[in-house]
Coordinates of C-alpha atoms in Angstrom, one line a residue:
Chain A
M1 CA -240.4 -221.7 128.3
E2 CA -237.5 -221.5 125.9
N3 CA -238.2 -225.5 124.8
H4 CA -241.8 -224.7 124.6
K5 CA -241.1 -222.6 121.6
D6 CA -238.5 -224.7 120.3
W7 CA -240.3 -227.5 118.7
R8 CA -242.8 -225.0 117.3
E9 CA -240.3 -223.0 115.3
R10 CA -238.9 -226.1 114.0
L11 CA -242.1 -227.2 112.8
D12 CA -242.4 -223.4 111.3
Q13 CA -239.2 -223.6 109.5
N14 CA -239.6 -227.5 108.5
E15 CA -239.6 -227.3 105.1
A16 CA -240.6 -230.6 103.2
P17 CA -238.8 -231.9 100.2
M18 CA -239.7 -231.0 96.9
D19 CA -239.0 -230.2 92.9
T20 CA -238.9 -226.8 92.9
G21 CA -237.9 -226.3 89.9
K22 CA -240.5 -228.6 88.6
F23 CA -243.2 -226.6 90.4
W24 CA -242.6 -223.4 89.1
D25 CA -242.9 -224.6 85.7
S26 CA -246.1 -225.5 86.6
I27 CA -247.5 -222.7 87.9
E28 CA -245.6 -219.7 86.1
S29 CA -248.6 -219.8 83.1
K30 CA -251.4 -219.5 85.7
I31 CA -249.9 -216.6 87.7
P32 CA -252.1 -214.0 87.0
D33 CA -250.2 -211.4 84.6
A34 CA -250.4 -207.8 86.3
Q35 CA -249.5 -206.3 82.8
A36 CA -252.5 -208.0 80.6
D37 CA -254.8 -206.9 83.2
K38 CA -253.9 -203.2 83.0
K39 CA -254.2 -203.3 79.2
K40 CA -257.8 -205.4 80.0
R41 CA -258.7 -202.5 81.9
R42 CA -257.4 -199.9 79.8
F43 CA -258.9 -201.5 77.1
F44 CA -262.4 -201.7 78.9
F45 CA -261.8 -198.0 79.7
W46 CA -261.4 -196.8 76.5
L47 CA -264.2 -198.6 75.1
L48 CA -266.7 -196.9 77.5
V49 CA -265.5 -194.0 76.5
F50 CA -265.9 -194.7 72.7
L51 CA -269.5 -196.1 73.3
L52 CA -270.5 -193.2 75.3
G53 CA -268.7 -190.8 72.8
S54 CA -270.7 -192.2 70.1
G55 CA -274.0 -192.4 71.7
V56 CA -273.3 -188.2 72.2
T57 CA -272.5 -187.8 68.6
V58 CA -275.4 -190.0 67.1
G59 CA -277.8 -188.2 69.3
G60 CA -276.4 -185.0 68.3
I61 CA -276.5 -185.6 64.7
I62 CA -280.3 -186.7 64.8
F63 CA -280.9 -183.7 67.4
M64 CA -279.4 -181.4 64.8
K65 CA -280.8 -183.6 61.7
T66 CA -284.3 -182.6 62.9
Q67 CA -283.7 -179.1 63.9
N68 CA -283.3 -178.7 59.9
K69 CA -286.3 -180.5 59.3
T70 CA -288.4 -178.1 61.1
T71 CA -286.7 -175.3 59.2
D72 CA -287.3 -176.8 55.7
L73 CA -290.9 -177.5 56.5
A74 CA -291.3 -173.7 57.6
A75 CA -289.4 -172.8 54.6
I76 CA -291.7 -175.3 51.8
T77 CA -294.6 -174.3 53.2
L78 CA -294.0 -170.4 53.1
Q79 CA -292.5 -170.3 49.4
K80 CA -295.2 -172.3 48.0
P81 CA -297.4 -169.8 47.5
D82 CA -295.5 -167.3 45.0
I83 CA -295.6 -164.2 47.3
S84 CA -293.1 -162.3 45.0
A85 CA -295.7 -162.7 42.2
I86 CA -298.2 -161.3 44.7
N87 CA -296.4 -158.6 45.8
E88 CA -295.6 -157.7 42.0
K89 CA -299.1 -157.6 41.4
E90 CA -300.0 -155.7 44.2
N91 CA -297.5 -153.1 43.4
S92 CA -298.6 -153.0 39.8
L93 CA -302.2 -152.4 41.2
N94 CA -301.3 -149.6 43.3
K95 CA -299.4 -148.0 40.3
S96 CA -301.6 -148.4 37.9
E97 CA -304.2 -145.4 37.3
N98 CA -305.1 -145.9 33.7
G99 CA -306.5 -148.7 31.7
E100 CA -303.5 -150.5 31.5
S101 CA -303.9 -151.9 35.2
E102 CA -306.6 -154.6 33.9
K103 CA -303.9 -155.8 31.8
L104 CA -301.9 -156.0 34.4
E105 CA -304.4 -157.8 36.8
A106 CA -305.1 -160.2 34.5
S107 CA -301.4 -161.1 33.4
S108 CA -300.9 -161.1 37.2
A109 CA -303.5 -163.5 38.2
E110 CA -302.8 -165.8 35.4
K111 CA -298.8 -166.0 36.6
I112 CA -300.4 -167.3 40.0
T113 CA -302.5 -169.3 38.6
S114 CA -299.6 -170.9 36.6
N115 CA -297.1 -170.7 39.6
N116 CA -299.3 -172.8 41.9
T117 CA -301.7 -175.2 40.6
S118 CA -303.4 -176.7 43.9
V119 CA -303.8 -172.9 44.7
A120 CA -305.2 -172.3 41.5
S121 CA -307.4 -175.4 41.7
L122 CA -308.6 -174.9 45.1
N123 CA -309.6 -171.1 43.9
H124 CA -311.6 -172.7 41.3
K125 CA -314.2 -174.4 43.7
R126 CA -315.1 -171.6 45.8
S127 CA -314.9 -168.8 42.6
D128 CA -318.4 -170.2 42.0
Q129 CA -319.9 -169.2 45.0
N130 CA -318.1 -166.3 46.2
L131 CA -317.9 -164.1 43.5
Q132 CA -319.9 -161.9 42.1
N133 CA -320.5 -161.2 38.1
Q134 CA -318.6 -158.5 38.3
T135 CA -315.9 -157.3 40.9
N136 CA -314.9 -154.2 41.5
Y137 CA -311.3 -153.3 41.9
S138 CA -310.2 -150.2 43.5
T139 CA -307.0 -148.3 43.6
K140 CA -307.1 -144.6 45.5
N141 CA -311.2 -144.7 45.3
K142 CA -310.7 -145.2 41.5
S143 CA -313.1 -148.3 40.8
I144 CA -311.7 -150.9 38.1
P145 CA -314.4 -152.9 36.7
I146 CA -312.5 -156.4 36.3
P147 CA -314.1 -159.3 34.4
K148 CA -314.8 -162.4 36.5
S149 CA -312.8 -164.8 35.0
D150 CA -309.5 -162.9 35.0
I151 CA -309.7 -161.6 38.8
A152 CA -310.9 -164.8 40.3
K153 CA -308.1 -165.9 42.0
P154 CA -306.8 -163.2 44.7
G155 CA -310.2 -161.9 45.1
E156 CA -312.1 -165.0 45.8
V157 CA -310.7 -165.9 49.0
M158 CA -312.8 -163.3 50.7
Q159 CA -315.7 -164.9 51.9
D160 CA -317.1 -161.7 53.4
T161 CA -319.5 -161.2 50.6
Q162 CA -320.9 -158.2 51.9
N163 CA -317.4 -156.7 51.6
A164 CA -317.0 -157.8 47.8
N165 CA -318.1 -154.8 46.0
S166 CA -315.9 -152.4 48.2
T167 CA -313.3 -150.3 47.3
Y168 CA -309.9 -151.4 46.9
A169 CA -308.9 -148.7 49.8
E170 CA -311.5 -149.6 52.0
N171 CA -310.1 -153.1 52.2
D172 CA -306.9 -152.7 51.9
I173 CA -306.0 -154.7 54.9
K174 CA -308.2 -157.7 54.3
H175 CA -306.7 -157.5 51.0
K176 CA -303.2 -157.6 52.4
A177 CA -304.5 -160.8 54.4
I178 CA -305.9 -162.6 51.7
T179 CA -303.4 -162.6 49.2
P180 CA -303.0 -166.1 48.3
T181 CA -300.7 -167.4 50.6
L182 CA -301.1 -171.3 51.5
E183 CA -303.2 -170.8 54.5
N184 CA -305.4 -168.1 53.7
T185 CA -306.5 -169.8 50.1
L186 CA -307.8 -172.3 52.0
N187 CA -311.1 -173.0 52.6
T188 CA -311.2 -176.3 54.9
D189 CA -308.6 -177.7 57.4
S190 CA -308.6 -181.0 54.8
E191 CA -307.8 -178.6 51.8
Y192 CA -305.0 -177.6 54.1
Q193 CA -303.6 -180.7 54.8
N194 CA -303.8 -181.4 51.3
T195 CA -301.8 -178.8 50.1
L196 CA -299.4 -179.1 52.3
M197 CA -299.1 -183.1 51.8
S198 CA -298.9 -182.0 47.6
S199 CA -296.2 -179.2 48.8
E200 CA -294.1 -181.3 50.5
K201 CA -294.2 -184.1 48.1
S202 CA -293.4 -181.8 45.2
S203 CA -290.5 -180.6 47.0
S204 CA -287.1 -182.2 46.8
G205 CA -287.3 -183.8 50.5
I206 CA -290.5 -185.2 52.0
Y207 CA -291.1 -185.3 55.4
S208 CA -293.6 -187.4 56.1
E209 CA -293.7 -186.8 59.7
S210 CA -294.6 -183.3 59.5
L211 CA -297.9 -184.6 58.2
D212 CA -298.4 -186.2 61.7
Y213 CA -298.6 -182.6 63.1
L214 CA -301.7 -181.9 61.0
P215 CA -304.4 -183.3 63.1
A216 CA -303.0 -181.2 66.3
R217 CA -303.4 -178.0 64.1
A218 CA -306.7 -179.6 62.7
S219 CA -308.3 -179.6 65.8
E220 CA -307.2 -175.9 67.0
L221 CA -308.9 -174.9 63.7
A222 CA -312.3 -176.8 64.4
S223 CA -313.0 -174.3 67.3
K224 CA -312.0 -171.1 65.1
P225 CA -313.6 -171.7 61.8
N226 CA -313.7 -168.8 60.3
W227 CA -311.0 -167.2 58.7
S228 CA -309.8 -164.1 59.8
L229 CA -306.7 -162.2 61.0
G230 CA -306.9 -163.0 64.6
S231 CA -308.0 -166.6 64.6
M232 CA -306.1 -167.5 61.4
P233 CA -303.8 -170.4 62.1
T234 CA -300.0 -169.2 61.2
F235 CA -297.3 -171.0 59.8
D236 CA -295.4 -169.7 63.2
N237 CA -298.2 -171.7 65.3
I238 CA -297.3 -174.7 62.7
Q239 CA -293.4 -174.6 63.5
K240 CA -294.3 -174.1 67.3
I241 CA -296.4 -177.4 67.4
K242 CA -293.2 -179.2 65.4
T243 CA -290.4 -177.7 67.7
K244 CA -292.6 -178.8 70.8
N245 CA -292.4 -182.3 69.7
S246 CA -288.8 -182.5 68.3
G247 CA -287.4 -181.3 71.9
W248 CA -286.6 -184.3 74.4
Q249 CA -289.1 -185.9 76.5
Y250 CA -288.5 -186.5 80.2
W251 CA -289.8 -189.6 82.0
M252 CA -289.5 -190.9 85.3
D253 CA -289.6 -194.5 86.3
L254 CA -290.1 -195.9 89.9
S255 CA -290.0 -199.6 90.4
Y256 CA -289.9 -202.4 93.2
G257 CA -289.5 -206.1 92.3
L258 CA -289.3 -209.5 93.8
G259 CA -287.8 -212.3 91.9
M260 CA -286.6 -215.8 92.2
A261 CA -284.0 -217.6 90.6
Q262 CA -282.1 -220.9 89.8
N263 CA -279.0 -221.7 90.9
S264 CA -276.7 -223.7 89.3
L265 CA -273.3 -225.0 89.9
S266 CA -270.3 -226.8 88.2
T267 CA -267.0 -227.7 88.2
S268 CA -264.6 -229.9 86.6
D269 CA -263.3 -231.4 90.2
P270 CA -265.3 -234.4 90.7
I271 CA -264.7 -234.1 94.6
I272 CA -266.0 -230.4 94.8
Q273 CA -268.8 -231.4 92.5
S274 CA -270.2 -233.7 95.2
Y275 CA -270.1 -230.3 97.4
L276 CA -271.7 -228.1 94.6
D277 CA -274.6 -230.6 94.2
N278 CA -275.6 -230.7 97.7
R279 CA -274.9 -227.2 97.8
A280 CA -277.3 -226.1 94.4
M281 CA -279.8 -228.6 95.9
H282 CA -280.3 -226.2 99.0
E283 CA -279.5 -223.4 97.2
S284 CA -281.9 -223.8 94.4
K285 CA -284.2 -220.7 95.6
L286 CA -282.6 -217.2 95.4
E287 CA -284.5 -214.3 96.8
S288 CA -283.7 -211.3 94.8
R289 CA -285.0 -207.5 95.2
M290 CA -284.4 -204.3 93.0
A291 CA -285.7 -200.9 93.3
V292 CA -285.0 -198.7 90.8
W293 CA -285.3 -194.9 90.3
E294 CA -284.6 -194.0 86.6
N295 CA -285.1 -190.8 84.6
K296 CA -285.4 -191.1 80.8
L297 CA -284.5 -188.5 78.2
V298 CA -286.6 -189.6 75.0
H299 CA -285.9 -188.2 71.7
P300 CA -288.9 -188.1 69.3
S301 CA -286.2 -190.3 66.9
G302 CA -286.5 -193.0 69.5
F303 CA -282.8 -192.2 71.2
Y304 CA -283.0 -192.3 74.9
V305 CA -280.6 -191.6 77.8
S306 CA -281.3 -192.6 81.1
T307 CA -280.0 -192.6 84.6
G308 CA -280.6 -193.1 88.1
L309 CA -280.2 -194.9 91.2
R310 CA -280.5 -199.0 91.4
Y311 CA -280.6 -200.8 94.3
Q312 CA -280.5 -204.6 94.1
S313 CA -280.2 -207.4 96.6
R314 CA -279.5 -211.1 96.4
I315 CA -279.9 -213.5 99.0
T316 CA -278.2 -217.1 98.9
R317 CA -279.2 -219.4 101.6
F318 CA -277.2 -222.6 102.2
D319 CA -278.7 -225.1 105.2
W320 CA -277.0 -227.9 105.3
S321 CA -276.7 -230.6 108.2
R322 CA -275.1 -233.9 108.2
E323 CA -275.4 -236.4 111.5
E324 CA -273.2 -239.2 111.8
T325 CA -272.8 -242.1 114.5
K326 CA -269.4 -242.7 115.4
L327 CA -267.5 -245.1 117.7
E328 CA -264.2 -244.8 119.7
W329 CA -262.6 -247.6 121.8
K330 CA -262.0 -245.7 125.3
L331 CA -259.8 -246.8 127.8
A332 CA -260.1 -245.8 131.3
D333 CA -257.5 -246.2 134.4
G334 CA -258.6 -245.6 138.0
F335 CA -258.3 -246.8 141.5
V336 CA -260.1 -249.2 143.7
E337 CA -259.4 -250.1 147.4
D338 CA -259.1 -253.9 148.5
A339 CA -260.3 -255.3 151.7
Q340 CA -256.9 -254.2 153.2
G341 CA -257.4 -250.6 151.9
N342 CA -254.5 -250.9 149.6
Q343 CA -255.2 -249.3 146.0
I344 CA -255.2 -251.3 143.2
A345 CA -254.7 -249.6 139.6
I346 CA -257.5 -250.9 137.1
R347 CA -257.8 -250.3 133.2
D348 CA -261.1 -250.7 131.8
S349 CA -262.2 -250.3 128.3
A350 CA -265.3 -249.8 126.2
W351 CA -266.4 -248.7 123.1
Q352 CA -268.0 -245.4 123.3
Q353 CA -270.4 -244.3 120.6
Y354 CA -271.4 -240.7 120.1
R355 CA -272.9 -239.0 117.8
E356 CA -271.8 -235.9 115.6
L357 CA -273.8 -233.2 114.1
R358 CA -272.3 -231.1 111.2
E359 CA -274.4 -228.2 110.5
I360 CA -273.5 -225.2 107.6
R361 CA -276.5 -222.6 107.8
Q362 CA -274.8 -219.8 105.3
H363 CA -277.4 -216.8 104.4
N364 CA -275.7 -214.1 102.5
T365 CA -276.9 -211.2 101.1
I366 CA -275.3 -209.2 98.1
S367 CA -276.4 -205.7 97.8
T368 CA -275.4 -203.1 95.3
L369 CA -276.5 -199.4 94.6
D370 CA -275.1 -198.1 91.3
I371 CA -275.9 -195.3 88.9
P372 CA -277.1 -196.7 85.5
L373 CA -276.6 -195.1 82.4
N374 CA -278.4 -196.2 79.6
L375 CA -278.1 -195.5 76.1
G376 CA -281.0 -197.0 73.7
Y377 CA -283.3 -196.5 71.1
I378 CA -287.3 -196.8 71.3
M379 CA -288.7 -198.3 67.9
R380 CA -291.9 -197.0 67.1
K381 CA -294.0 -195.6 64.3
K382 CA -294.8 -192.2 65.3
P383 CA -293.1 -189.7 68.0
I384 CA -295.1 -189.0 70.8
L385 CA -297.3 -185.9 71.1
T386 CA -297.2 -184.0 74.2
Chain B
M1 CA -232.8 -208.7 97.7
E2 CA -234.8 -207.5 100.3
E3 CA -238.5 -208.8 100.7
K4 CA -239.8 -205.3 99.9
D5 CA -238.2 -205.0 96.8
L6 CA -239.3 -208.5 95.9
V7 CA -242.8 -207.7 96.5
I8 CA -242.8 -204.7 94.6
L9 CA -240.8 -206.6 91.8
C10 CA -243.5 -209.4 92.0
I11 CA -246.3 -207.0 91.7
E12 CA -244.9 -205.7 88.6
G13 CA -245.1 -209.1 87.2
N14 CA -241.3 -209.7 87.2
R15 CA -241.0 -213.4 86.4
S16 CA -237.9 -213.8 88.0
A17 CA -238.9 -212.2 91.1
Q18 CA -241.9 -214.5 91.3
S19 CA -239.6 -217.4 91.0
E20 CA -237.2 -216.3 93.7
L21 CA -240.6 -215.9 95.8
V22 CA -241.5 -219.6 94.7
F23 CA -238.1 -221.3 95.3
A24 CA -237.8 -219.0 98.7
F25 CA -241.1 -220.1 100.2
A26 CA -242.7 -223.3 98.5
P27 CA -240.8 -226.0 100.8
R28 CA -241.8 -224.4 103.8
L29 CA -245.4 -223.6 102.9
L30 CA -245.7 -227.3 101.4
S31 CA -244.4 -228.7 105.4
L32 CA -247.2 -226.3 106.5
I33 CA -250.0 -227.8 104.0
K34 CA -248.9 -231.1 104.8
R35 CA -249.6 -230.9 108.6
Y36 CA -253.2 -230.0 107.5
Q37 CA -253.1 -231.9 104.3
P38 CA -256.8 -233.5 103.4
R39 CA -255.7 -237.0 102.7
S40 CA -258.1 -236.9 99.2
L41 CA -256.3 -233.9 97.8
S42 CA -252.5 -233.7 97.1
P43 CA -250.8 -231.0 99.0
E44 CA -249.0 -230.0 95.9
D45 CA -252.1 -229.0 94.3
I46 CA -253.1 -226.9 97.3
L47 CA -249.8 -225.0 97.3
Q48 CA -250.1 -224.2 93.6
E49 CA -253.5 -222.8 94.3
V50 CA -252.1 -221.0 97.3
F51 CA -249.1 -219.3 95.3
I52 CA -251.8 -218.1 92.6
E53 CA -253.8 -216.3 95.6
I54 CA -250.8 -214.8 96.9
F55 CA -249.6 -213.3 93.8
R56 CA -253.3 -212.3 93.0
D57 CA -253.3 -210.8 96.6
L58 CA -249.8 -209.6 96.9
K59 CA -250.8 -205.8 96.4
S60 CA -252.5 -206.1 99.5
Y61 CA -249.5 -206.9 101.7
S62 CA -248.0 -204.4 103.8
P63 CA -244.7 -205.0 105.4
E64 CA -246.1 -203.2 108.4
K65 CA -248.7 -205.7 108.8
G66 CA -245.9 -208.3 109.5
A67 CA -243.4 -210.6 107.9
L68 CA -243.8 -212.0 104.7
Y69 CA -244.0 -215.2 105.3
S70 CA -246.4 -214.6 108.2
W71 CA -248.7 -213.6 105.9
M72 CA -248.1 -216.2 102.9
K73 CA -248.9 -218.7 105.8
T74 CA -251.8 -217.3 107.0
I75 CA -253.6 -217.3 103.4
A76 CA -252.4 -220.9 103.1
I77 CA -253.8 -222.0 105.9
R78 CA -257.3 -220.5 105.2
L79 CA -257.2 -222.0 101.8
T80 CA -256.1 -225.1 103.3
L81 CA -259.1 -225.2 105.6
K82 CA -261.5 -224.4 102.9
K83 CA -260.3 -226.7 100.3
R84 CA -260.8 -229.1 103.4
R85 CA -264.1 -228.2 104.0
L86 CA -265.1 -228.8 100.2
D87 CA -264.1 -232.2 100.8
Q88 CA -266.8 -234.3 102.1
S89 CA -264.5 -237.5 103.1
W90 CA -263.1 -235.7 106.0
L91 CA -265.9 -236.5 107.7
A92 CA -264.9 -239.9 107.2
D93 CA -264.3 -241.5 111.2
R94 CA -260.8 -242.8 111.7
T95 CA -260.3 -245.2 114.4
V96 CA -257.6 -244.1 116.9
S97 CA -255.7 -246.8 118.9
I98 CA -255.3 -245.7 122.5
V99 CA -253.2 -246.9 125.0
H100 CA -253.0 -245.2 127.6
S101 CA -249.4 -245.0 129.9
G102 CA -250.8 -243.7 132.9
A103 CA -247.9 -241.3 133.3
V104 CA -248.6 -237.5 133.4
I105 CA -246.0 -235.6 131.0
E106 CA -246.4 -232.5 129.4
L107 CA -246.6 -232.3 125.7
D108 CA -244.3 -229.8 125.3
Q109 CA -241.5 -231.6 126.7
I110 CA -242.1 -234.6 124.6
F111 CA -242.1 -232.7 121.7
N112 CA -238.9 -230.8 122.6
K113 CA -237.3 -233.9 122.9
M114 CA -238.4 -235.4 119.5
N115 CA -237.2 -234.5 116.3
T116 CA -239.0 -232.4 113.4
D117 CA -240.0 -235.3 111.5
D118 CA -241.3 -237.5 114.2
I119 CA -243.4 -234.7 115.3
M120 CA -244.9 -234.0 111.8
K121 CA -245.6 -237.8 112.0
M122 CA -247.6 -237.7 115.3
I123 CA -249.4 -234.6 114.1
I124 CA -250.6 -236.1 110.7
S125 CA -251.7 -239.4 112.3
L126 CA -253.9 -237.2 114.5
P127 CA -257.8 -237.4 113.3
D128 CA -258.5 -234.6 110.9
G129 CA -260.6 -232.9 113.2
Y130 CA -258.2 -232.8 116.2
R131 CA -255.5 -232.3 113.8
E132 CA -256.7 -228.9 112.6
V133 CA -257.4 -227.5 116.1
F134 CA -254.1 -228.8 117.6
N135 CA -252.0 -227.3 114.3
L136 CA -254.3 -223.6 114.8
V137 CA -253.8 -223.5 118.5
A138 CA -251.2 -225.3 119.8
V139 CA -248.6 -224.7 116.9
E140 CA -249.7 -221.2 115.2
G141 CA -250.9 -219.6 118.2
Y142 CA -254.4 -219.1 117.4
T143 CA -256.8 -218.1 119.9
H144 CA -259.9 -220.8 120.8
E145 CA -262.4 -217.8 119.3
E146 CA -260.2 -217.7 116.0
C147 CA -260.4 -221.0 115.9
A148 CA -263.5 -221.6 116.4
S149 CA -264.6 -219.1 113.6
L150 CA -262.3 -220.5 110.9
L151 CA -263.4 -223.9 111.3
H152 CA -267.1 -223.1 112.0
I153 CA -267.1 -224.8 115.5
A154 CA -268.1 -224.0 119.0
I155 CA -265.6 -222.4 121.2
G156 CA -266.3 -224.9 123.7
T157 CA -265.6 -227.8 121.0
S158 CA -262.4 -226.1 120.3
R159 CA -261.0 -226.2 123.6
S160 CA -262.4 -230.0 124.2
T161 CA -261.2 -230.8 121.1
L162 CA -257.7 -229.5 122.0
S163 CA -257.3 -231.3 124.7
R164 CA -258.6 -234.3 123.6
A165 CA -255.8 -234.2 121.0
R166 CA -252.9 -233.7 123.5
Q167 CA -254.6 -236.5 125.2
I168 CA -254.0 -238.6 122.0
L169 CA -250.6 -237.4 121.4
K170 CA -249.3 -238.2 124.7
E171 CA -250.6 -241.8 124.5
Q172 CA -249.2 -242.1 121.2
Y173 CA -245.7 -241.2 122.3
A174 CA -246.3 -243.5 125.2
Q175 CA -247.1 -246.3 122.7
M176 CA -244.2 -245.3 120.8
K177 CA -241.9 -246.3 124.1
I178 CA -243.7 -249.2 124.6
Y179 CA -243.2 -250.4 121.3

């Protein structure tokens, strides 16, 4: 038993003569550098952190900017009619119980007209059909006749011609409602839109995207054509529509697919290349399957973030066989008996032919299950309305 | 320096420790590769790849699994056999002249009488397929199942090939004695 181990141990401990120093020189540069790998991994980690941070920051800035736009739009539309001037006028009317009120009325109306040309021009359109030759403005049961040309602007918005001659006291509520703010001085939706457009353009910041929401409002108004306190769309409504569209939108995709891919293998070693050529020929068709479940949050600005679950599998098949015929010189020994019964050793030899079949059948399946995190940007002209 | 410390330093990328590892084990591994050596490839080239693989996988080595050389030897054998399979020329036939001695001699007894260089020469002279099975099963101590798995052959083929390899070696020995 000891002898049995001996030759194996000797073989195992046998050292082949070689120039170890030269060998070390040849492999030193090829040994993977652990420190470099660490640095590489660290670099990719911080790159990922940087990209994620940038994505979140950019997304946040865009979100904040969009929010500011909404506020600005509301501010612009509310500021367009000079409400302070109108209030001043109303106060003046309330206070005036003498003839001087007529002059105040007229001067206030002129002030409004000069402050807002768009409102004035629209008022002018309607003044011909709505106003009577003379309109009575009353303050506390006292009717004050005012010339048509002087009071056309604030009074014209009252389409209810039946109340045109009523006293101020009777129409107190309506009068407040019909003070010439942007919304109640306009007769049609198109006028409203035109005015809003001109208002925005005349302001320092032009928010063209706000115009995209007007059709939505127009359809809402179509069902409520009459001006009234209850049905009148307010600026709050507009802001609501705007806010609704500026929020994140949620999408979910579920997909499954089959695919084919072309396989290409190459090497600088000519011996290995012959093997790879053979392999590439048999592996030319790769099967791949993929199923994705993805949740996507899209911001109206076009930026989106998505994540979910993705399953991928790729199957490579390598079916190769090679058959070879080999010849081997075989010797055989045996014994035959002669006539006297003696055994005679004989030796026979012959070529022995045999076939050798070598087969390689490899079916490799690579499956991955991962959680993708995508940050991207969708290019489109207008935000999607919900 | 103990093997354990040497391994730690090598993992940390210490060039001095890495060179020490190469100087200590390269000649033994080269001898091992030569026993499996595919004729179309230089054993030194394979040894280079073996060491690169060793340094890359050194983190996965654990002293509890066995001696460092045994672990390195496993990598060397697997890589050499892999290279072998990539080389198409290994399928080429090799004529072996066989002279039957008629004597029934145990192979172990023969090898124990011979010096190591002669044993190496005899093993290397075996046809490729026979040499691989003989090295794996008779020398390294792999089971026929492990050998069949490594060489992608049937277990029965591994057994019959080993038997045939032994026969060839015995006949070669007889031939050496005759001439």
